[in-house]
Amino acid sequence: MKKIFGIQNFRLCQEGVCNANMDGRDVVCIMPTGGGKSLTYQLPAVLTPGCTLVISPLISLMRDQILHLKEAGVNAVMLTGGTPKQSVNEIQSRLASMATTESNDNEIKLCYVTPEKIAKNQRFIALLQKLYNGKKFARIVIDEAHCVSDLGHDFRPDYKKLSVLRHVFPDIPILALSATCPPKVLQDILKILQMGPVVDGKAAPLHGTVHFSAPLYRKNLHYTILPKPSSAKEVISTMSEYILQNHKNESGIVYCLTKKDAETTAEALGTISKGAIKTGVYHSDVPDDIKERLHTLWREGTVQVVCATIAFGLGIDKGNVRFVLHHTARIFIAHLSTQKSLDGYYQESGRAGRDGKDADCVLYYRPQDATRLSSIICSEAAEGQTKLRDMLRFAQDMKECRKILFAKYFSASSDLAMNSWTTEEANAMDRCNHCDNCTRPPESIANKDVTLEAWQILKTLAAVESRGGRVTINGIGDLARGLGGGKFDANVGGKRKKAKESVQLDCEAVAGGKLQLSKDDAEALIIHLLINDYLKEVFLSTAYTVNVYVVSGAKALRISRFSRADILEGKCPVKIECSFRLQGRKSKAAGKKAVARQSPEMYDFNSPEEDEVVPAKP
Ligand code: ADP
Ligand code: MG
């Protein structure tokens, strides 16, 4: 390890995985991105005779690995659909002669292939059989093993066909590696790859599968959620200032919601910083050769910031990413995905600081983004809502330590994570003391009893509903605050398709006066009510778009059944408390500029969102 890989000490569960693997056990290893999963098979590969087969989903990822291995003097090759025929022949004949030679000199220690090679290439399987018969087939490694399961967000049909490996090579140990693995996906992996204690009714080779999972918490990542300005331009200048002040000339990623966002953000960051920040764009429509080039330029530091969609992921192998910014709170939208929203955020932000040095993870959040999110996930409404709420809960929280929020979230969604938190991190529930919530000066937020304000919002909403109207998250806040003359559209899409009719709402009559909250605070409260079931989102699609409206939630009556006087006299047993950022405060990390507030006139009531979202495919 020291001599070849230049690594001084094992990290996380690396040592255990190496040992179990060299003992010939099947192993499942769940380790965070950047945790160092590669070493767990590369080290055994150089220490044992024969060839280690590595199945990896992405060519760029393989190429990086091969490059590193060659630099370290390890004999490694890759075989993909794109390998020139001559090289394929050469590699295959080298493997074939290895199979029939006693000596272990000049062995190919690692052979990286795409899953397609296994699924569709009989000749290659036959070659592996030769190695197997010659006792030169050391182990099978399945990197990004969650791709095996169609319950995961990166499902690859060809990964499923890897089940053939156990049939043909029953006693070759399998090492399955992943960073994201909810329990259902894990069960699927074990089943499809035929790992685990029982295979086809018989006891599995060598006493079954060993599970390893490493703590999810990475000390070098500093999480911060910053209020997001409401004008697109302000968002960019805030980011630009942030980057220039905190990470000048250091590498980073800005994750955006849509392809269009990625493009405009890249361009605007360049313009606003007067070229001081060199950006590149990465999304699914960018041609492969340009992607490759961007990768190279970014790796060598010519491009400082990659503005990307979700598509920028699996292939990243860059240690010195000093910051990952999220332009928008985004949740995973893959069809049938069991992926929870925070897993996605955790993964993407986790691409920072893989070298173990300090790095920042900043999420720009504004409650209003919830509208945008929701309209995108409506196709899986019920599940989408839960995910959306998980994300909102995380973003909205200004008190609990981010590490603890992650820990609670992951232990609720995965038994594995729970084990790792309790066994590996004795003090998993201690505060991290370096995230935004741990370092936030107490005077920068105000915790208010807003039962009356909540009541006003619910009353306003009830009045809208009783008149057959519908309002958006943004709309209800403005209505309750008495903006726009209290007008809203009634009978929108109603049963009889009545023409839109503008209805006037009198704040005084309906809610005993205007809501005395700023726009931002009103939105924060609405999200708070949404997360806690006093409000609920409904999704309505038109021919062109999906609109998200809010309606009274399951708990609304607990407050709205009281009169204003009751509320004022404290007769309502429910108390609504909500934390607000204090207005006008400069955020340390946000740069010097205070967050701009937008005037209501600029506000777009039911703006349709037509942006396309890049699907979660590698
Ligand atoms: P993963 O596949 O788990 O996301 P990698 O295997 O690509 O992570 O490793 C991420 C980085 O961490 C690499 O640059 C690797 O050299 C480095 N690394 C791995 N193990 C160690 C270790 N024990 N100590 C220091 N650096 C390590
Ligand atoms: Mg990896």
XYZ file of C-alpha atoms and ligand atoms in Angstrom:
646
model
C 0.000 0.000 0.000
C 2.716 2.459 0.939
C 5.091 1.494 -1.800
C 2.730 1.181 -4.717
C -0.178 3.436 -3.871
C 1.635 5.915 -1.668
C -1.040 5.541 0.989
C 0.189 5.553 4.580
C -2.777 4.307 6.587
C -6.018 2.510 5.952
C -9.130 4.583 6.092
C -12.634 3.687 7.256
C -13.243 -0.033 6.685
C -10.597 -0.500 3.982
C -8.447 -2.904 5.943
C -11.334 -5.180 6.824
C -12.571 -5.276 3.277
C -9.098 -6.127 1.957
C -8.722 -8.943 4.478
C -12.152 -10.439 3.872
C -11.625 -10.157 0.162
C -8.221 -11.897 0.323
C -9.809 -14.582 2.492
C -12.007 -15.380 -0.478
C -15.209 -14.078 1.053
C -18.020 -12.369 -0.799
C -18.082 -8.785 0.401
C -20.512 -5.919 0.191
C -18.862 -2.624 1.022
C -20.806 0.590 1.356
C -18.496 3.532 1.747
C -19.107 7.193 1.042
C -17.975 8.702 -2.212
C -14.316 9.492 -1.875
C -13.986 7.048 0.983
C -11.471 4.993 -0.938
C -13.314 2.004 -2.309
C -10.833 1.435 -5.125
C -8.012 0.492 -2.782
C -10.126 -2.328 -1.334
C -9.672 -4.315 -4.543
C -6.568 -2.776 -6.066
C -4.426 -3.675 -3.090
C -5.594 -7.328 -2.968
C -5.189 -7.421 -6.747
C -1.490 -6.590 -6.602
C -0.938 -8.903 -3.623
C -2.436 -12.087 -5.032
C -1.680 -14.092 -8.163
C -4.021 -13.875 -11.122
C -6.288 -11.282 -12.593
C -8.964 -9.229 -10.856
C -11.980 -8.486 -13.014
C -13.551 -5.089 -12.366
C -16.960 -4.221 -13.756
C -17.454 -0.505 -13.893
C -20.295 1.501 -15.422
C -18.400 4.347 -17.028
C -15.544 4.481 -19.454
C -14.235 7.810 -18.149
C -14.107 6.310 -14.686
C -12.128 3.336 -15.941
C -9.775 5.510 -17.871
C -8.948 7.520 -14.742
C -8.339 4.365 -12.774
C -6.089 2.847 -15.425
C -4.139 6.064 -15.596
C -3.550 6.061 -11.853
C -2.659 2.393 -11.812
C -0.200 2.741 -14.668
C 1.419 5.675 -12.901
C 1.815 3.415 -9.888
C 3.342 0.749 -12.107
C 0.440 -1.660 -11.863
C -0.360 -3.731 -14.891
C -3.974 -2.833 -15.668
C -6.085 -2.868 -18.812
C -9.580 -1.993 -19.887
C -11.891 -3.562 -22.410
C -14.903 -1.641 -23.638
C -16.973 -1.350 -26.764
C -14.646 1.438 -27.811
C -11.367 -0.440 -27.464
C -9.723 -0.784 -30.914
C -9.890 -4.291 -32.296
C -6.148 -4.664 -32.330
C -5.846 -3.811 -28.628
C -8.727 -6.151 -27.817
C -6.926 -8.990 -29.561
C -3.664 -8.176 -27.881
C -5.209 -7.973 -24.388
C -7.191 -11.135 -24.923
C -4.200 -13.117 -26.050
C -2.215 -11.852 -23.081
C -4.997 -13.034 -20.779
C -5.190 -16.353 -22.582
C -1.466 -16.987 -22.261
C -1.618 -15.982 -18.605
C -4.135 -18.778 -18.109
C -1.717 -21.394 -19.313
C 1.474 -20.100 -17.706
C 2.612 -21.259 -14.283
C 4.621 -18.141 -13.546
C 3.024 -15.019 -12.150
C 5.345 -12.633 -13.951
C 3.903 -10.000 -16.229
C 0.369 -10.785 -15.217
C -2.440 -8.409 -16.004
C -3.408 -7.644 -12.430
C -6.603 -5.762 -13.138
C -8.939 -5.966 -16.099
C -11.685 -3.321 -16.202
C -14.722 -4.036 -18.333
C -18.150 -2.557 -18.916
C -21.133 -4.708 -17.909
C -21.971 -5.055 -21.595
C -18.812 -7.082 -22.055
C -20.132 -9.674 -19.629
C -23.744 -9.523 -20.747
C -23.194 -9.690 -24.478
C -19.833 -11.258 -25.134
C -19.634 -15.030 -25.050
C -16.059 -14.960 -26.227
C -15.010 -12.923 -23.262
C -16.792 -15.272 -20.842
C -14.971 -18.157 -22.488
C -11.700 -16.354 -21.927
C -12.550 -15.832 -18.264
C -13.267 -19.550 -18.065
C -9.761 -20.241 -19.298
C -8.346 -18.009 -16.580
C -10.593 -19.736 -14.083
C -9.434 -23.197 -15.134
C -5.827 -22.050 -14.981
C -6.431 -20.713 -11.427
C -5.635 -17.207 -12.586
C -9.024 -15.625 -11.949
C -8.559 -13.864 -8.627
C -11.814 -12.043 -7.880
C -14.782 -10.219 -9.314
C -15.355 -6.600 -8.365
C -18.590 -4.835 -9.115
C -18.122 -1.117 -8.747
C -21.196 1.093 -8.304
C -23.088 -2.104 -7.545
C -26.371 -0.259 -6.982
C -26.638 -0.096 -10.786
C -27.663 -3.767 -10.567
C -31.000 -2.898 -9.021
C -33.837 -1.358 -10.929
C -34.907 0.093 -7.616
C -31.855 2.325 -7.642
C -31.538 5.527 -9.579
C -28.660 4.458 -11.796
C -30.120 1.180 -12.980
C -28.301 -0.390 -15.916
C -30.044 -3.361 -17.541
C -26.696 -4.932 -18.393
C -25.718 -4.897 -14.745
C -28.601 -7.235 -14.051
C -27.072 -9.794 -16.371
C -24.026 -9.989 -14.124
C -25.942 -12.758 -12.357
C -24.285 -15.038 -14.900
C -20.945 -14.615 -13.116
C -21.900 -16.609 -10.054
C -23.288 -19.384 -12.237
C -20.170 -19.747 -14.307
C -17.654 -19.023 -11.538
C -19.342 -20.306 -8.382
C -16.332 -19.984 -6.081
C -14.750 -16.748 -7.257
C -15.318 -14.145 -4.552
C -17.417 -11.155 -5.465
C -16.792 -7.711 -4.053
C -19.750 -5.346 -4.513
C -19.009 -1.654 -3.939
C -21.392 1.245 -3.615
C -21.828 4.581 -1.927
C -25.601 4.638 -1.993
C -27.451 1.616 -0.978
C -30.876 1.780 0.658
C -31.895 -1.600 2.171
C -34.153 -2.579 -0.715
C -31.376 -1.988 -3.201
C -28.953 -3.968 -1.057
C -31.347 -6.927 -0.949
C -31.645 -6.692 -4.707
C -27.870 -6.672 -5.160
C -27.457 -9.757 -2.984
C -30.175 -11.564 -4.869
C -29.160 -10.663 -8.390
C -25.472 -11.299 -7.860
C -26.367 -14.434 -5.900
C -24.306 -13.379 -2.979
C -25.341 -14.082 0.564
C -25.508 -17.225 2.657
C -27.571 -19.274 0.250
C -27.205 -19.580 -3.484
C -29.639 -21.686 -5.482
C -30.681 -23.522 -2.334
C -27.092 -24.480 -1.460
C -24.778 -22.881 1.027
C -22.775 -20.166 -0.665
C -19.043 -20.586 -1.077
C -16.939 -19.651 1.901
C -19.441 -18.868 4.592
C -21.508 -16.199 2.961
C -21.203 -12.493 2.465
C -19.473 -10.031 4.733
C -20.983 -6.580 5.006
C -18.958 -3.477 5.609
C -20.229 0.009 5.856
C -18.329 3.106 6.773
C -19.641 6.144 8.576
C -21.357 8.566 6.319
C -20.093 11.588 8.111
C -17.048 13.267 6.626
C -15.364 15.700 8.931
C -13.719 17.726 6.206
C -17.003 18.753 4.593
C -18.545 21.953 5.891
C -22.225 22.188 5.165
C -23.994 25.509 4.837
C -27.413 26.475 3.606
C -27.628 30.046 2.438
C -30.706 32.080 1.636
C -31.081 32.333 -2.084
C -31.789 35.735 -3.567
C -34.953 35.840 -5.608
C -33.515 37.379 -8.742
C -31.559 35.042 -10.952
C -28.840 37.639 -11.398
C -28.395 38.113 -7.664
C -27.997 34.373 -7.243
C -25.127 34.377 -9.695
C -23.394 37.390 -8.196
C -23.742 35.887 -4.722
C -22.133 32.690 -5.976
C -19.454 34.546 -7.841
C -18.538 36.556 -4.752
C -18.582 33.451 -2.669
C -16.233 31.641 -5.012
C -13.850 34.562 -5.419
C -13.684 35.261 -1.703
C -13.427 31.717 -0.443
C -12.114 29.569 -3.249
C -10.219 31.689 -5.665
C -8.656 29.462 -8.339
C -9.785 26.336 -6.554
C -11.821 23.647 -8.264
C -15.529 23.320 -7.698
C -18.878 22.198 -9.031
C -22.145 24.094 -9.248
C -25.103 21.737 -9.482
C -28.126 23.125 -11.266
C -31.650 21.881 -11.728
C -31.933 21.965 -15.497
C -29.685 21.895 -18.521
C -30.663 25.449 -19.262
C -29.780 26.524 -15.736
C -26.388 24.864 -16.061
C -25.695 26.743 -19.265
C -26.864 30.148 -18.090
C -25.084 29.748 -14.763
C -21.812 28.871 -16.471
C -22.056 31.822 -18.763
C -23.198 34.294 -16.127
C -20.524 33.262 -13.619
C -17.916 33.924 -16.264
C -19.401 37.290 -17.175
C -20.072 38.571 -13.672
C -16.604 37.624 -12.476
C -15.149 39.289 -15.593
C -13.542 36.045 -16.569
C -11.963 35.458 -13.161
C -13.967 32.256 -12.860
C -13.439 29.895 -15.764
C -16.490 27.711 -16.175
C -17.593 24.715 -18.197
C -20.975 23.099 -18.788
C -21.810 19.451 -18.291
C -25.198 17.870 -18.962
C -26.606 14.989 -20.933
C -26.810 16.913 -24.214
C -23.154 17.879 -24.223
C -21.400 15.709 -26.834
C -19.104 13.036 -25.424
C -15.898 14.488 -26.823
C -16.662 17.888 -25.266
C -17.434 16.183 -21.965
C -14.113 14.390 -22.085
C -12.301 17.604 -22.836
C -14.053 19.429 -20.030
C -13.062 16.649 -17.685
C -9.443 17.034 -18.649
C -9.470 20.839 -18.440
C -11.155 20.667 -15.061
C -8.759 18.054 -13.775
C -5.762 20.113 -14.718
C -7.391 23.297 -13.357
C -7.793 25.241 -16.598
C -11.524 25.164 -16.004
C -12.243 26.100 -12.408
C -15.939 25.438 -12.050
C -18.126 22.865 -13.755
C -21.775 23.932 -13.921
C -23.648 20.697 -14.210
C -26.877 18.825 -13.913
C -27.308 15.541 -12.138
C -25.635 13.981 -15.187
C -22.231 14.935 -13.796
C -21.595 12.220 -11.310
C -20.263 8.736 -11.548
C -17.214 9.591 -13.619
C -15.731 12.169 -11.295
C -12.404 11.204 -9.854
C -10.872 14.419 -8.688
C -9.592 14.726 -5.181
C -9.138 18.462 -4.823
C -12.700 19.641 -5.350
C -12.844 22.416 -2.737
C -16.500 23.344 -3.054
C -19.790 22.018 -4.333
C -22.540 24.601 -4.640
C -26.173 23.726 -5.222
C -27.924 26.386 -7.204
C -31.264 24.849 -6.300
C -32.425 22.318 -3.786
C -33.091 19.425 -6.025
C -34.443 16.014 -5.414
C -34.060 12.872 -7.387
C -36.832 12.288 -9.813
C -35.994 8.993 -11.386
C -38.909 6.792 -12.162
C -39.523 4.161 -9.512
C -36.618 5.497 -7.591
C -36.279 4.440 -4.003
C -33.638 7.050 -3.719
C -34.552 9.605 -1.140
C -33.917 13.210 -1.852
C -31.200 13.693 0.700
C -29.245 10.712 -0.609
C -28.890 12.611 -3.823
C -27.818 15.789 -2.117
C -25.439 13.851 0.075
C -23.878 12.135 -2.942
C -23.472 15.272 -4.978
C -22.119 17.393 -2.167
C -19.875 14.451 -1.290
C -17.917 14.995 -4.476
C -16.143 17.753 -2.592
C -13.010 17.067 -0.582
C -12.312 13.529 -1.670
C -8.672 14.130 -0.822
C -9.675 14.519 2.822
C -8.875 18.220 2.969
C -11.397 20.878 3.966
C -14.137 21.594 1.479
C -17.410 23.524 1.470
C -20.848 22.303 0.531
C -23.261 25.150 0.052
C -26.919 24.853 -0.786
C -28.688 27.984 -1.959
C -32.194 27.643 -0.749
C -35.323 29.662 -0.978
C -38.676 28.248 0.013
C -40.144 29.239 -3.293
C -37.974 26.654 -5.036
C -40.389 24.140 -3.620
C -42.858 25.045 -6.349
C -40.393 24.229 -8.969
C -39.415 20.975 -7.400
C -42.922 19.807 -6.872
C -44.042 20.396 -10.392
C -41.260 18.175 -11.566
C -41.949 15.257 -9.321
C -45.700 15.151 -9.792
C -45.474 11.980 -11.864
C -44.720 10.115 -8.700
C -46.803 12.331 -6.523
C -47.067 10.433 -3.270
C -43.452 9.411 -3.088
C -42.291 12.660 -4.563
C -43.977 14.560 -1.790
C -42.136 12.646 0.880
C -38.856 13.288 -0.843
C -39.602 16.916 -1.310
C -40.457 17.228 2.341
C -37.251 15.513 3.438
C -35.276 18.006 1.432
C -37.293 20.974 2.656
C -37.019 19.841 6.236
C -33.258 19.676 5.894
C -32.983 23.008 4.128
C -35.405 24.809 6.393
C -33.762 23.680 9.601
C -31.644 26.390 11.151
C -30.898 24.787 14.501
C -30.034 21.125 14.302
C -26.506 20.155 13.313
C -26.328 19.084 9.656
C -24.394 15.973 10.596
C -27.144 14.918 12.972
C -29.820 15.724 10.391
C -28.023 13.481 7.900
C -27.527 10.787 10.527
C -31.188 10.766 11.484
C -32.232 10.792 7.897
C -29.962 7.948 6.902
C -30.666 5.835 9.926
C -34.380 6.175 9.248
C -33.892 5.028 5.694
C -31.238 2.397 6.073
C -30.408 -0.136 8.742
C -26.907 -0.315 7.402
C -26.317 3.343 7.980
C -27.645 3.003 11.480
C -25.143 0.258 12.267
C -22.311 2.219 10.896
C -23.241 5.257 12.887
C -23.503 3.407 16.119
C -20.510 1.125 15.777
C -17.958 3.179 13.924
C -18.799 6.583 15.275
C -19.295 6.270 18.971
C -20.427 9.840 19.212
C -22.552 9.904 16.121
C -25.135 12.078 17.770
C -22.685 14.715 18.945
C -22.842 17.985 17.084
C -20.180 18.483 14.411
C -19.430 22.043 15.515
C -18.490 23.201 12.043
C -21.662 23.313 9.947
C -23.742 26.452 9.507
C -26.203 25.484 12.219
C -23.439 24.729 14.720
C -21.610 27.969 14.012
C -24.624 30.225 13.578
C -24.625 33.117 16.039
C -27.836 32.725 18.048
C -28.798 36.334 17.413
C -28.913 35.806 13.656
C -32.152 33.884 13.788
C -35.396 34.626 15.532
C -37.621 31.932 16.835
C -41.162 33.226 16.857
C -44.552 32.040 17.937
C -46.469 32.478 14.717
C -49.687 30.714 15.592
C -51.682 33.788 14.626
C -49.870 34.127 11.312
C -50.415 30.442 10.599
C -54.081 30.900 11.414
C -54.267 33.828 8.980
C -52.747 31.795 6.199
C -55.065 28.866 6.814
C -58.101 31.157 6.981
C -57.122 32.883 3.755
C -56.672 29.548 2.099
C -60.018 28.270 3.363
C -61.678 31.371 1.922
C -60.043 30.767 -1.438
C -61.099 27.146 -1.393
C -64.678 27.966 -0.476
C -64.875 30.213 -3.510
C -63.633 27.479 -5.793
C -60.224 29.057 -6.250
C -56.737 27.720 -6.220
C -53.493 29.337 -5.206
C -49.842 28.483 -5.422
C -47.374 28.480 -2.553
C -46.259 31.917 -3.622
C -49.788 33.085 -4.235
C -51.116 32.275 -0.799
C -48.389 34.258 0.902
C -49.048 37.330 -1.204
C -52.815 37.028 -0.745
C -52.522 36.769 3.014
C -50.229 39.776 3.003
C -52.907 41.704 1.121
C -50.917 42.185 -2.071
C -52.483 42.410 -5.494
C -55.687 43.832 -4.035
C -56.619 40.419 -2.700
C -57.429 39.141 -6.186
C -57.248 35.530 -7.171
C -58.726 33.429 -9.940
C -61.719 31.364 -8.997
C -63.053 28.325 -10.794
C -59.768 27.618 -12.436
C -60.246 24.328 -14.220
C -63.458 23.790 -12.257
C -66.009 21.181 -13.128
C -68.023 23.336 -15.472
C -64.973 24.998 -16.960
C -66.326 28.389 -16.104
C -64.380 31.270 -17.481
C -61.723 32.536 -15.114
C -63.301 34.887 -12.715
C -61.310 37.197 -10.572
C -62.433 37.188 -7.014
C -61.620 39.803 -4.449
C -60.598 38.687 -1.011
C -60.791 40.997 1.944
C -57.969 40.267 4.374
C -59.771 42.135 7.101
C -62.939 40.072 6.808
C -61.271 36.757 6.201
C -58.258 36.833 8.491
C -58.759 39.907 10.635
C -56.081 41.844 8.827
C -53.058 41.507 6.644
C -50.327 39.033 7.433
C -47.532 40.995 9.061
C -44.597 39.051 7.675
C -42.093 39.842 4.971
C -42.373 37.893 1.777
C -39.466 35.625 2.698
C -40.742 34.987 6.185
C -44.240 34.297 4.892
C -42.791 31.729 2.499
C -40.696 30.169 5.221
C -43.809 29.818 7.358
C -45.810 28.331 4.488
C -43.118 25.710 3.942
C -43.107 25.040 7.662
C -46.874 24.474 7.521
C -46.437 22.266 4.480
C -43.798 20.091 6.088
C -45.989 19.694 9.140
C -49.208 18.776 7.336
C -51.144 21.957 7.981
C -50.902 22.525 4.255
C -50.652 20.096 1.399
C -49.562 20.369 -2.218
C -51.758 19.265 -5.085
C -50.535 18.838 -8.603
C -52.680 19.785 -11.566
C -51.497 19.301 -15.073
C -52.589 21.324 -18.024
C -51.649 20.569 -21.594
C -48.385 22.434 -21.188
C -47.304 22.293 -17.650
C -47.944 21.075 -14.172
C -49.064 23.579 -11.620
C -48.594 23.119 -7.943
C -51.238 24.482 -5.642
C -51.587 24.419 -1.899
C -54.690 23.215 -0.143
C -55.551 22.744 3.502
C -53.681 19.827 4.982
C -54.744 17.108 7.398
C -54.017 19.213 10.464
C -55.408 22.533 9.203
C -58.579 22.357 11.270
C -56.608 22.074 14.480
C -55.907 25.754 14.082
C -58.461 27.126 11.670
C -61.468 25.994 13.706
C -60.620 28.640 16.283
C -61.608 32.277 16.056
C -59.058 35.049 15.888
C -59.932 36.005 19.453
C -59.348 32.436 20.609
C -55.949 32.442 18.990
C -55.043 35.786 20.549
C -56.174 34.574 23.949
C -54.094 31.430 23.543
C -57.083 29.078 23.480
C -55.703 27.093 20.572
C -53.729 24.191 22.026
C -51.490 24.030 18.975
C -48.552 26.411 18.956
C -46.741 27.076 15.729
C -43.145 28.066 16.157
C -40.893 28.874 13.272
C -37.325 30.142 12.917
C -36.658 33.097 10.691
C -33.450 34.545 9.432
C -33.148 38.072 10.705
C -33.604 40.506 7.863
C -30.744 42.470 6.441
C -28.098 40.425 8.176
C -25.065 39.816 6.131
C -24.286 36.207 5.782
C -20.618 35.563 6.410
C -20.222 32.931 3.751
C -22.528 34.637 1.283
C -20.084 37.409 0.664
C -20.428 41.051 1.500
C -23.703 41.786 -0.164
C -26.865 41.500 1.883
C -29.467 39.296 0.339
C -31.675 41.267 -1.965
C -35.389 41.220 -1.431
C -37.647 41.382 -4.395
C -40.515 43.777 -4.637
C -43.919 42.149 -4.995
C -44.595 43.743 -8.368
C -41.844 41.710 -9.955
C -43.486 38.622 -8.751
C -44.763 36.032 -11.124
C -47.862 34.352 -9.769
C -48.331 31.125 -11.664
C -45.241 30.993 -13.745
C -45.147 27.723 -15.622
C -41.944 25.756 -15.411
C -41.117 24.187 -18.689
C -37.504 23.453 -18.155
C -36.459 20.012 -18.988
C -34.831 17.942 -16.362
C -31.996 15.641 -17.141
C -32.994 12.114 -16.229
C -30.894 10.329 -13.681
C -29.041 8.035 -16.045
C -25.292 7.662 -16.101
P -14.452 5.980 -3.933
O -14.366 5.011 -5.069
O -14.801 5.335 -2.635
O -15.356 7.140 -4.208
P -11.649 6.347 -4.455
O -11.258 4.941 -4.317
O -11.752 6.895 -5.821
O -13.022 6.619 -3.689
O -10.655 7.214 -3.553
C -10.786 8.597 -3.420
C -9.457 9.234 -3.141
O -8.995 8.889 -1.839
C -8.372 8.794 -4.084
O -7.673 9.941 -4.484
C -7.500 7.853 -3.267
O -6.164 7.859 -3.685
C -7.641 8.425 -1.892
N -7.458 7.418 -0.823
C -7.965 6.182 -0.791
N -7.640 5.546 0.361
C -6.894 6.418 1.062
C -6.259 6.359 2.358
N -6.335 5.273 3.128
N -5.584 7.450 2.754
C -5.516 8.550 1.978
N -6.072 8.657 0.771
C -6.773 7.617 0.304
Mg -15.139 4.675 -6.939
